[in-house]
Coordinates of C-alpha atoms in Angstrom, one line a residue:
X3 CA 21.2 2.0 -3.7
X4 CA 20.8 -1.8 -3.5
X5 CA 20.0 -4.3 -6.3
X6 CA 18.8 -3.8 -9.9
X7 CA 15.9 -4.6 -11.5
X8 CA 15.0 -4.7 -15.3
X9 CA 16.7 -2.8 -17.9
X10 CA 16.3 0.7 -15.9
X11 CA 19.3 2.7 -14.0
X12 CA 21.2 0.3 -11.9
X13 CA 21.2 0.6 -8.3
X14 CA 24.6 -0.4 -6.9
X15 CA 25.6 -2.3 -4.6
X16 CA 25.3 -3.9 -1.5
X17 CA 27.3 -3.9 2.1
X18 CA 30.6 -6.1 2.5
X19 CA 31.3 -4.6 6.1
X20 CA 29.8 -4.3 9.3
X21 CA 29.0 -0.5 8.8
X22 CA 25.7 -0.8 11.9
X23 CA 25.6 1.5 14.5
X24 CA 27.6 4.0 13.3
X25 CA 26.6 7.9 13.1
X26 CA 25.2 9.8 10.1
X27 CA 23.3 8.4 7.1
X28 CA 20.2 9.9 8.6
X29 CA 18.5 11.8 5.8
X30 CA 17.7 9.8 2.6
X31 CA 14.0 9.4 3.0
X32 CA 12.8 12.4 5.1
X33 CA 11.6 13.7 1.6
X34 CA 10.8 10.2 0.8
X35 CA 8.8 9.3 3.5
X36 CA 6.7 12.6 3.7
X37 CA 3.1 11.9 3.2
X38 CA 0.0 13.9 1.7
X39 CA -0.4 17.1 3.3
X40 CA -0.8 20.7 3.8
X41 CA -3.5 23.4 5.0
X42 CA -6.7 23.8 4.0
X43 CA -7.0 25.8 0.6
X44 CA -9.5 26.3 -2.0
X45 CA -10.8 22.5 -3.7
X46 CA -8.7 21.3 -6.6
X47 CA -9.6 18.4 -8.5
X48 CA -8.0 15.3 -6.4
X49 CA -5.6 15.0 -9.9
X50 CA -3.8 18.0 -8.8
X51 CA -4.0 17.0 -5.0
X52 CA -2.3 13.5 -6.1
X53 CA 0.6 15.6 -7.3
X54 CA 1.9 15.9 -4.2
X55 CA 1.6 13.0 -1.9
X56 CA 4.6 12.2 -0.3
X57 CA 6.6 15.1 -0.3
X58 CA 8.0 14.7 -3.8
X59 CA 8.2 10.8 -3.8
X60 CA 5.3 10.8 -6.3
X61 CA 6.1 13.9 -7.6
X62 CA 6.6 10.9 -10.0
X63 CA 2.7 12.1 -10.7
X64 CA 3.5 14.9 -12.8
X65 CA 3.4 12.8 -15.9
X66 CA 0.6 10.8 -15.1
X67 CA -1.6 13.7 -14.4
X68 CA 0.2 16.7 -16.4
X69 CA 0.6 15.7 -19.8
X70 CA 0.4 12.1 -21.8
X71 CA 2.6 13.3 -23.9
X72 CA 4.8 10.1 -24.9
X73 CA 8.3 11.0 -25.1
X74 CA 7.4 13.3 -21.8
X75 CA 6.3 9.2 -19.8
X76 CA 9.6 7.7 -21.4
X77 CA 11.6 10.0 -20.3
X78 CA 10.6 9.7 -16.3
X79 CA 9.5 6.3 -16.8
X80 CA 13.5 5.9 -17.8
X81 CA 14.7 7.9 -14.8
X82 CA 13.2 4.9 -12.3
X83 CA 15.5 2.4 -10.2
X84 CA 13.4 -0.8 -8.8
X85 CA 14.5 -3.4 -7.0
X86 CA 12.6 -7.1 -6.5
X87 CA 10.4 -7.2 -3.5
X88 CA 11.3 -11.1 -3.5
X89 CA 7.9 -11.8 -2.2
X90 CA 8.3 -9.8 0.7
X91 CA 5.2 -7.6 0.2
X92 CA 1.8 -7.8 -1.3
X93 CA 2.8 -6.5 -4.2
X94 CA -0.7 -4.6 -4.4
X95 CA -2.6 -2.0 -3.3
X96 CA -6.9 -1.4 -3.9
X97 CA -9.4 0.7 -2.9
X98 CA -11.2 -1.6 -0.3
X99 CA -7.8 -1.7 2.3
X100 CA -5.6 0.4 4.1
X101 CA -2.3 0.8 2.3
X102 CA 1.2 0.5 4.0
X103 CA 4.4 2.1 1.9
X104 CA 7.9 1.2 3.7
X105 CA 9.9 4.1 2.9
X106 CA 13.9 3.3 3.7
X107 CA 16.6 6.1 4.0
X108 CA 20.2 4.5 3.7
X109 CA 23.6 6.0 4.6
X110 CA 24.9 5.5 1.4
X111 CA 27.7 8.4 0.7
X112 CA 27.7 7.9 -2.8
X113 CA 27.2 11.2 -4.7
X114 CA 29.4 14.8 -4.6
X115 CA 30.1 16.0 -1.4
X116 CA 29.1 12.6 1.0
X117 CA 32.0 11.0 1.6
X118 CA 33.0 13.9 4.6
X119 CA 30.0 12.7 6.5
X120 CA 31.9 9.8 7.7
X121 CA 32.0 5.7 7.0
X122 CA 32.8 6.9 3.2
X123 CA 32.6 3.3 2.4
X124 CA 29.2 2.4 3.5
X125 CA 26.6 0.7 1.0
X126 CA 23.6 1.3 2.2
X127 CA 21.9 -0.2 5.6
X128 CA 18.5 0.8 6.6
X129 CA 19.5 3.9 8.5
X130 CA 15.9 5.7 8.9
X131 CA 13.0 3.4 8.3
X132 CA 9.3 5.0 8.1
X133 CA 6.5 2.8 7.6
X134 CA 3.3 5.2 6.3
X135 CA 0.0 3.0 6.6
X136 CA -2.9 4.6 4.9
X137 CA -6.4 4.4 6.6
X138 CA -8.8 1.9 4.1
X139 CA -11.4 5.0 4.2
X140 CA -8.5 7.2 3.3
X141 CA -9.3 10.1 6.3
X142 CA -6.1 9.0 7.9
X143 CA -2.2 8.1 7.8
X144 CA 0.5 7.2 10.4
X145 CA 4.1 7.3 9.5
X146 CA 6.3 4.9 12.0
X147 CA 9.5 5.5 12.8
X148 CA 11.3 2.3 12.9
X149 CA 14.9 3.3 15.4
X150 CA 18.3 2.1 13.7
X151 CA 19.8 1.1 16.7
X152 CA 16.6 -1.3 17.9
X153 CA 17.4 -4.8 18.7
X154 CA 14.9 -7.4 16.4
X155 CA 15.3 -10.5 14.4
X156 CA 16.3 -10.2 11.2
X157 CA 14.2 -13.5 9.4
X158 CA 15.2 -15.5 6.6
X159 CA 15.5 -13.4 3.3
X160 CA 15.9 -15.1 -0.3
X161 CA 17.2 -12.2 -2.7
X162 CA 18.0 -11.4 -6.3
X163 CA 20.7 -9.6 -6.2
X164 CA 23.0 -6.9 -8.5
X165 CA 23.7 -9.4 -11.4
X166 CA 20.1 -11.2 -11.3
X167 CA 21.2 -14.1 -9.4
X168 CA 19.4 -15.0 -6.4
X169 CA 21.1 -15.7 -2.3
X170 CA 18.8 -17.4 0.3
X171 CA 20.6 -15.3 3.4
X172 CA 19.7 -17.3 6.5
X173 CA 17.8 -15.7 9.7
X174 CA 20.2 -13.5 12.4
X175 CA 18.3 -12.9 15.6
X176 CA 19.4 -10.0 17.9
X177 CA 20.5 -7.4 15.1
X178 CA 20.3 -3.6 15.1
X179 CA 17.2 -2.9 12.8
X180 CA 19.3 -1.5 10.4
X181 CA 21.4 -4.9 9.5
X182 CA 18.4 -5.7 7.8
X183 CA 20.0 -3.8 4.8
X184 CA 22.9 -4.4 3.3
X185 CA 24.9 -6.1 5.7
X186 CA 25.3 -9.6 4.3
X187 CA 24.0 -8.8 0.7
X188 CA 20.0 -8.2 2.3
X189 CA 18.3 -5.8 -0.1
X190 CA 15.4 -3.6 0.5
X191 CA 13.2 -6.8 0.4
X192 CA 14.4 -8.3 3.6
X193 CA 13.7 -4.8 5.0
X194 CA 9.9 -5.4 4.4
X195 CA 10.3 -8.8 6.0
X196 CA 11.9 -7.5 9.5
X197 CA 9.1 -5.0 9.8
X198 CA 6.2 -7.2 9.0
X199 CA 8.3 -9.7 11.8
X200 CA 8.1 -6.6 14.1
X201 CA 4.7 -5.3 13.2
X202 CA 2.4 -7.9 12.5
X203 CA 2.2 -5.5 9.5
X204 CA 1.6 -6.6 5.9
X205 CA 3.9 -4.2 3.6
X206 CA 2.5 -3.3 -0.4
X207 CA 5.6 -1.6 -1.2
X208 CA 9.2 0.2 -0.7
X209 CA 10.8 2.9 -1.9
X210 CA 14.4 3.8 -0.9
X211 CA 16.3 7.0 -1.0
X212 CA 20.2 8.0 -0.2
X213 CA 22.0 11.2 0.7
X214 CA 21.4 13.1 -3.0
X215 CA 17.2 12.0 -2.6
X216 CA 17.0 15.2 0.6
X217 CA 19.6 17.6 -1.5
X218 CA 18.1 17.2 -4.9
X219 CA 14.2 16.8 -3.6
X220 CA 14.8 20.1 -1.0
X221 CA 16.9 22.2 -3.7
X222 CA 13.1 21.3 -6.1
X223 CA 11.1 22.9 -3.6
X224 CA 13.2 25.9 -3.2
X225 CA 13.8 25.4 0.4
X226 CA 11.9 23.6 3.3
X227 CA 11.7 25.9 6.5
X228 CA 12.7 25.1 10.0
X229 CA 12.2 26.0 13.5
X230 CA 15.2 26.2 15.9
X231 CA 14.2 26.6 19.8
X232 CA 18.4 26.9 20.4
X233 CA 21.5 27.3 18.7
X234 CA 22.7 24.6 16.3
X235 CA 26.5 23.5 16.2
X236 CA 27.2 19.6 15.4
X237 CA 30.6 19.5 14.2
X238 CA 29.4 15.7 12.7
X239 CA 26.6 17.1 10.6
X240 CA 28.5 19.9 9.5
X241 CA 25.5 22.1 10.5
X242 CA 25.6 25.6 12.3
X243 CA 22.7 27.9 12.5
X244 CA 21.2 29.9 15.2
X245 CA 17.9 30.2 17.1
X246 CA 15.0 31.1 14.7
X247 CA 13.1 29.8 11.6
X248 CA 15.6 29.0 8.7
X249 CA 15.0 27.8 5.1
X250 CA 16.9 24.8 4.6
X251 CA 18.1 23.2 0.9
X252 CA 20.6 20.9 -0.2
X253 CA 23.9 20.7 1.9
X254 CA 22.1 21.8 4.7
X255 CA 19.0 20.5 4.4
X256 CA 21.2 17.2 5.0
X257 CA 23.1 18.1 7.7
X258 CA 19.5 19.5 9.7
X259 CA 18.9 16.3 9.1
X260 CA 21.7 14.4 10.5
X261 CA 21.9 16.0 13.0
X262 CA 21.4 14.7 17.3
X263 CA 24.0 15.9 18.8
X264 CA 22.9 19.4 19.1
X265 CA 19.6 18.7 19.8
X266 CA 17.6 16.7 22.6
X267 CA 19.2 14.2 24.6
X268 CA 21.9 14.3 21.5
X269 CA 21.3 10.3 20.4
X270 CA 19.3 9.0 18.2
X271 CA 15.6 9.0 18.9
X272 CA 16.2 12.8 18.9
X273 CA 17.4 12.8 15.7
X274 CA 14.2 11.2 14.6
X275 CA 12.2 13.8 16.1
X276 CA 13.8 16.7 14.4
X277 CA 13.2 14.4 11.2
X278 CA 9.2 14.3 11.8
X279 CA 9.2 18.5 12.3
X280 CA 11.1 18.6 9.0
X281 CA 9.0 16.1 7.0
X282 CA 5.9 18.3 8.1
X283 CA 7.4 21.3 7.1
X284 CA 8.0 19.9 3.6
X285 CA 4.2 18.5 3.5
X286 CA 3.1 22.0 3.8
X287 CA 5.4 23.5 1.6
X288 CA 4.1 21.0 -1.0
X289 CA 0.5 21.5 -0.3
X290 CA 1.1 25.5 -0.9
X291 CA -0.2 27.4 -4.0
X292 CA 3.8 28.4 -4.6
X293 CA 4.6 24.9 -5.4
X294 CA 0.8 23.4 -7.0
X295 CA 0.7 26.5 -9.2
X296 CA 4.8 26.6 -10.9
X297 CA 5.2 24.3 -13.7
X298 CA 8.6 24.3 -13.2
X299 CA 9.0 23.6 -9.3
X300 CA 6.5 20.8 -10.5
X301 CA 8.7 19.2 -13.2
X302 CA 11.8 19.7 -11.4
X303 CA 10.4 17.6 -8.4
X304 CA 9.3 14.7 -10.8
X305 CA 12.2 14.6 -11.8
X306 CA 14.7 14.7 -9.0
X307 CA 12.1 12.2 -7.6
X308 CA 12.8 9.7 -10.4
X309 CA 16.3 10.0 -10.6
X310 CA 17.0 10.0 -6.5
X311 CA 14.5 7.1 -5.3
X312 CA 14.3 3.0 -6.1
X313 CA 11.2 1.5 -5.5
X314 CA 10.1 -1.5 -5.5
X315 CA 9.7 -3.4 -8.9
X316 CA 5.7 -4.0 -8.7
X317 CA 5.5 0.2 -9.0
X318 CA 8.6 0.6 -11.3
X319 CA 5.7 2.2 -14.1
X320 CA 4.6 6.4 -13.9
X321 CA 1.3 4.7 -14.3
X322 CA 1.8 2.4 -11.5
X323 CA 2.9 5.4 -8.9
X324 CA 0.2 8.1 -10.6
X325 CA -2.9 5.4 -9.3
X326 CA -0.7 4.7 -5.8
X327 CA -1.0 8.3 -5.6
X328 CA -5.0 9.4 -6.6
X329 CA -5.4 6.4 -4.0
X330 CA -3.4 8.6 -1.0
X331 CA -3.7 12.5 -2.1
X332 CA -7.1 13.5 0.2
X333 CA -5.8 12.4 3.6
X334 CA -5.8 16.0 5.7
X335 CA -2.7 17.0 7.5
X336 CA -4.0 17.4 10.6
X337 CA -5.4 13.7 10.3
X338 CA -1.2 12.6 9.9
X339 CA 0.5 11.4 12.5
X340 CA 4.1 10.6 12.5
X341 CA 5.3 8.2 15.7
X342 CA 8.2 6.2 16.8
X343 CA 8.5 2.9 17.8
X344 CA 8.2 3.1 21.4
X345 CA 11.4 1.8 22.7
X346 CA 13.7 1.3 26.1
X347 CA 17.1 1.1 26.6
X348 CA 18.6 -2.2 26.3
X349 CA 19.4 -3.4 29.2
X350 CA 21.7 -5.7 28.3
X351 CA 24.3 -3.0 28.0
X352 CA 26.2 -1.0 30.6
X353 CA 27.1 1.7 27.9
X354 CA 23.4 2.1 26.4
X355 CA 24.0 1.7 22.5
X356 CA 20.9 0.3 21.9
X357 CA 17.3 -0.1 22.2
X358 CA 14.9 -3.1 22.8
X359 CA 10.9 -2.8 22.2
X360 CA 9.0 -1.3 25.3
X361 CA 7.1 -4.7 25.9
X362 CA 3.7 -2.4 26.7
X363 CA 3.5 0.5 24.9
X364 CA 4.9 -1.2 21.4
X365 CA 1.8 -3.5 20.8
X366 CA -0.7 -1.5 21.4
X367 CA 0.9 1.2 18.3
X368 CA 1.3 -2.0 15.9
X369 CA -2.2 -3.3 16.9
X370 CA -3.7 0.7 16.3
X371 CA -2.1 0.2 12.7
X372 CA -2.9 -3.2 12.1
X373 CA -6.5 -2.6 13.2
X374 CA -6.4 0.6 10.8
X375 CA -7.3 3.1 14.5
X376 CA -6.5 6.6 13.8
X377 CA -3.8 8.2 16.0
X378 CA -5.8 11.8 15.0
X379 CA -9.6 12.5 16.0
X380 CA -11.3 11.6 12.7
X381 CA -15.2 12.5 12.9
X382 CA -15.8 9.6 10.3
X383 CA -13.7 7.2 12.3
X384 CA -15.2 8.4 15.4
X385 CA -18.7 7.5 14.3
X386 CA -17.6 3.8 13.3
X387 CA -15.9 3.3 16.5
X388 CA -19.1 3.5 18.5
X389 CA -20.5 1.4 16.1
X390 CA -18.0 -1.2 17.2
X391 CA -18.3 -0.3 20.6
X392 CA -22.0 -1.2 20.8
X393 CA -21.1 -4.4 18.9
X394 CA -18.0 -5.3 21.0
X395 CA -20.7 -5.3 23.8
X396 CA -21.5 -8.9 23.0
X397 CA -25.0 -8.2 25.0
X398 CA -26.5 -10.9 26.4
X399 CA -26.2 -13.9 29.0
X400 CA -22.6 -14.9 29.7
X401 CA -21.5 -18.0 31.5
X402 CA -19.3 -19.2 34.7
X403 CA -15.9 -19.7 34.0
X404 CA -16.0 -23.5 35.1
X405 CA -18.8 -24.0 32.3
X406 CA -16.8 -22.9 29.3
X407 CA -15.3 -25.5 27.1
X408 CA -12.6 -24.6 24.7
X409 CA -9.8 -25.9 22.7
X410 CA -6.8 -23.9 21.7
X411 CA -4.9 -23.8 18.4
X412 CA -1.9 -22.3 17.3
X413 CA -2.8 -20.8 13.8
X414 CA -0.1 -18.6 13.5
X415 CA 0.4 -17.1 16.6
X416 CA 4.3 -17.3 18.2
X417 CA 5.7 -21.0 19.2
X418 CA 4.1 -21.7 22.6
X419 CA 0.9 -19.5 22.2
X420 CA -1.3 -22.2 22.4
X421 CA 0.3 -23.5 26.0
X422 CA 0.9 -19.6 27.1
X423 CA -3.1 -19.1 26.7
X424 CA -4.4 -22.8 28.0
X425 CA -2.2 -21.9 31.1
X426 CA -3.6 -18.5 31.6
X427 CA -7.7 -19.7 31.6
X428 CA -6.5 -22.3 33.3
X429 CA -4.7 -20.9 36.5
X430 CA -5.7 -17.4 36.1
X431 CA -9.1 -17.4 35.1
X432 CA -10.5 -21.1 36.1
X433 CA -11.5 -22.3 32.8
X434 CA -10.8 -25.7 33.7
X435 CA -12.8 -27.3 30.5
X436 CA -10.1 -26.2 28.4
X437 CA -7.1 -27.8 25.9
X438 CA -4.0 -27.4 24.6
X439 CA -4.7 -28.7 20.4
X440 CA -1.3 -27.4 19.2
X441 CA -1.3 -26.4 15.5
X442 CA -4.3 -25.6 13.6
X443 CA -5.2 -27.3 10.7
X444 CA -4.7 -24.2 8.8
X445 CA -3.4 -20.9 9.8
X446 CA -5.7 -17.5 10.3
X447 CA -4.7 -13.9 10.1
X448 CA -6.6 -13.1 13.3
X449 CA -7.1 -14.4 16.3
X450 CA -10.9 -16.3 16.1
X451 CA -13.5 -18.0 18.5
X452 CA -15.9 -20.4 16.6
X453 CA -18.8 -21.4 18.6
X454 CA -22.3 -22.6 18.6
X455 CA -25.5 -20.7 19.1
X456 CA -26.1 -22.9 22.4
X457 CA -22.8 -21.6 23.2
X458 CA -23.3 -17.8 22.8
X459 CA -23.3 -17.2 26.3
X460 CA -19.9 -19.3 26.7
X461 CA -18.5 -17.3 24.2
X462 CA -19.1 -14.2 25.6
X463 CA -17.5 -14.9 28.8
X464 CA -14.6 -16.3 26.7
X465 CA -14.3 -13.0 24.6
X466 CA -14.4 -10.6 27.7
X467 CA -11.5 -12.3 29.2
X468 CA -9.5 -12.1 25.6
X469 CA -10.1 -9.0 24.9
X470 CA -11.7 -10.6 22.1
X471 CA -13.8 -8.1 19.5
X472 CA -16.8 -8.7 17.6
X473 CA -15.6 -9.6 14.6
X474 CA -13.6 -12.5 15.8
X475 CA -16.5 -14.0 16.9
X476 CA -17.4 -16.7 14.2
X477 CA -21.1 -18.6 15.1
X478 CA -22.0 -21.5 13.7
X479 CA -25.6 -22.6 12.4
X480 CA -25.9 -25.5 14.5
X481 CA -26.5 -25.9 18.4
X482 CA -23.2 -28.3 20.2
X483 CA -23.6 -31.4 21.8
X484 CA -23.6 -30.4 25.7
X485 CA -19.7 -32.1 25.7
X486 CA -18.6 -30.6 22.7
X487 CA -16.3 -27.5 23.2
X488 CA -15.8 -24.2 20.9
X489 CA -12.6 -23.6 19.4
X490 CA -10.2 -21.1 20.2
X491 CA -7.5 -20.7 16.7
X492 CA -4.1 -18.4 18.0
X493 CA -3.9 -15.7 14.9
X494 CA -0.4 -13.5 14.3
X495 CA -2.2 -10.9 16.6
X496 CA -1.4 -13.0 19.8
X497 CA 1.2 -11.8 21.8
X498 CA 0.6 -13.6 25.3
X499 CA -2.3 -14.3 27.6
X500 CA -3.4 -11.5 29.7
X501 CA -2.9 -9.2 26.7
X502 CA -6.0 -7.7 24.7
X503 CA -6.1 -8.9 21.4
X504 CA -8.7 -5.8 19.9
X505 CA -6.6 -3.0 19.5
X506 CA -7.1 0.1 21.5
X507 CA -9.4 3.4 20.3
X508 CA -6.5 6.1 21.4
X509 CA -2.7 6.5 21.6
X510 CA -1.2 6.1 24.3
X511 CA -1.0 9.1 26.0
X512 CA 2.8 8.9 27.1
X513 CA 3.9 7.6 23.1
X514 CA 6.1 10.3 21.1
X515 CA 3.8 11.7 17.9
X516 CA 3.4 15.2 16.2
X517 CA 1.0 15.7 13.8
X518 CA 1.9 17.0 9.9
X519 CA -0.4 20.1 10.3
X520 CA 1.5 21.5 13.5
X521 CA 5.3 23.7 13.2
X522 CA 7.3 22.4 16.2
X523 CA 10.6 23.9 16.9
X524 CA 13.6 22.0 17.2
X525 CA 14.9 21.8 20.8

């Protein structure tokens, strides 16, 4: 595991090869990244539902909720590995906002037995990536697949490394995803800083997990069951079972889930899939009397969750993870969703090795999750999207094109934004009163029109063509001078003109997801 943090259990080391791209190292945080779960059963008291959010990752809870017993705290408390976020994330998380939890698996082959799968030598990149965002009403989650082999820029990232000195390693653009770990001494906190670069998406926290997290976390439960639609025989993953349902721990448990050869079209988005069915499986077998009501499988998981994981230094306290927890433990199963990335192959390549963003279907997913929309059919969620709806209507008189005055800002959107959108209305729409006022004065974390009362109707003409919603309407309290134009700020949400900047209400249809509630079979 990368970097070191305070006086707890070191955490190794960091990559001093190019070890991207190659196969295996799939399976660290499938236990890691599982979130709260399971079917419906009679109430407990959300203490006991917090126990298991995650799929063993804050099994950490146990202590928290179980016992205060002192010496019971020390001992987990000592069991925990953090790393410095850096700066990288919020470092927070509150009652009043979604949350968002960057779970990392790396193909680390330290530990007995994980040096046969191949690349003994690696330290740890960012093999499987799930980013888990956490509704701010708490009736829904979505866990994003992030693909290894994706093509992204990789920004700046100042570190403290291993031995408590600090590296400013400089920006490399056109990187698999998972460079952004280990390769050049990154640690998990320039992780966080690709995704929020990809997303749009502000990260609270990481937690990271190797090869040992999925054997020692799987052997806790007793087993995590699995659905094969075919045959299974990957001489990679070491893993050969046959058609049927199969209950999977330890050795196996991590080849099941480094496995793609065997299953799909044998790469690696199908690898990913098979991890999503497996995750599920564990949710339920968490949220099951079997697991609530033992003692023992309940200790046993708190502690192979302390030992196996590092997290991120602002949750490196039982305390810390038991309220991260209470926060995350009533979010239904059926209301998870896991997803991928939507990607296409890169066509850059004649031999397809990698994958590049689909330019369509890829903003709408981060704008669902930055705009906190629920990939599930949540009734509450439901209710406050026709609420928005209504408002989104902007009722009322709108103007002609040729009578709206605006001037553009870049406040944070990409270099060019402001140039991209002035040439749009411009040519495209025929807002000919409009200007190109390069930077803001200040940056904004949304996209936002400030008008005028007089200037209601202009701005409603403005929004429709944006895609603009409600809330980034900002009215003033006094009328404009008939010359004087409303201003138009870029936000981080901008992609490119044309493009709606509220996010959408539903999925897209044609995206991969599977929900936590539903058993799929492996194909």
């Amino acid at each position: 595991m990368p970097g070191q943090h305070g006086g707890r259990r070191s955490a190794g080391g960091r990559a001093d090869r190019d070890g991207a791209g190659k196969p295996g190292g799939r399976a660290a945080n499938r236990t890691a990244a599982a979130p709260p779960t399971g079917r419906r059963r009679p109430k407990k008291s959300a203490r006991k539902k917090a126990l298991v959010w995650t799929g063993g990752v804050l099994a950490f809870l146990l202590v928290g909720v179980g016992t205060t017993g002192y010496l019971v705290y020390e001992h987990f408390n000592g069991n925990i590995t953090s790393v410095s976020s850096d700066g990288a994330g919020t470092g927070g998380f509150s009652k009043d906002r979604a949350i968002n939890v960057l779970v990392i698996g790396t193909d680390k082959r330290t530990g007995a037995g994980n040096e046969g799968y191949g690349d003994k030598g690696s330290v740890g990149h960012a093999d499987t990536t799930i980013l888990f965002h956490v509704s701010k009403d708490r009736t829904n989650a979505t866990a994003l697949s992030i693909p290894r082999d994706l093509i992204t820029d990789i920004p700046d990232c100042p570190t403290t490394q291993s031995d408590g000195s600090t590296k400013d390693i400089p920006a490399t653009p056109g990187k698999r995803f998972n460079e952004s770990l280990g390769q050049y001494d990154r640690t998990p906190s320039c992780t966080m800083r690709t995704v929020t670069a990809l997303t749009g998406i502000e990260v609270d926290h990481f937690m990271v997990a190797d090869f040992n997290a999925v054997k020692t976390l799987t052997t806790a439960v007793e087993g995590v069951d699995v659905c094969l639609a075919k045959d299974i025989d990957d001489p990679d993953s070491h893993l050969k079972l046959s058609e049927g349902e199969h209950t999977l721990d330890g050795e196996q448990a991590l080849a099941f889930l480094r496995t793609r050869h065997s299953v799909g079209f044998g790469g690696d988005l199908s690898r990913i899939e098979i991890q999503q069915q497996f995750l599920g499986s564990l949710m339920r077998k968490l949220k099951s009397n079997d697991t609530l009501t033992s003692p023992t499988r309940m200790w046993s998981l708190a502690e192979a969750a302390t030992k196996a994981l590092t997290v991120d230094d602002k949750i490196d306290d039982i305390n810390q993870l038991r309220k991260l927890g209470m926060e995350l433990a009533s979010v239904e199963p059926k209301n998870i969703t896991f997803t991928t990335v939507p990607v296409v192959d890169n066509p850059a390549e004649k031999v397809k090795a990698t994958v590049v963003l689909d330019k369509t279907k890829a903003p709408q997913v981060f704008s669902m999750m930055r705009e906190d929309v629920s990939f599930t059919a949540v009734e509450k969620q439901e209710k406050a999207d026709a609420k928005a709806r209504d408002a989104a209507k902007l009722k009322g008189r709108t103007a002609d094109p040729a009578d709206v005055r605006v001037d553009v800002y870049n406040g944070g959107a990409p270099a060019g934004s402001a140039q991209n959108a002035l040439d749009w209305l411009q040519n495209e729409q025929h807002v000919l009163k409009s200007t190109n006022k390069a930077n803001a004065p200040e940056n904004v974390k949304k996209t936002q029109l400030v008008y005028a009362p007089n200037q209601a109707d202009q701005a409603r003409t403005l929004a429709g063509m944006l895609g603009l919603s409600a809330a980034a309407l900002k009215p003033g309290t006094a009328d404009a001078g008939a010359m004087d134009p409303m201003v138009l700020t870029l936000g981080p949400d901008f992609q490119k003109a044309g493009t709606p900047l509220s996010a959408p209400r539903k999925a897209p249809d044609e995206i991969q997801r599977v929900e936590a509630d539903k058993a799929v079979c492996a194909k």
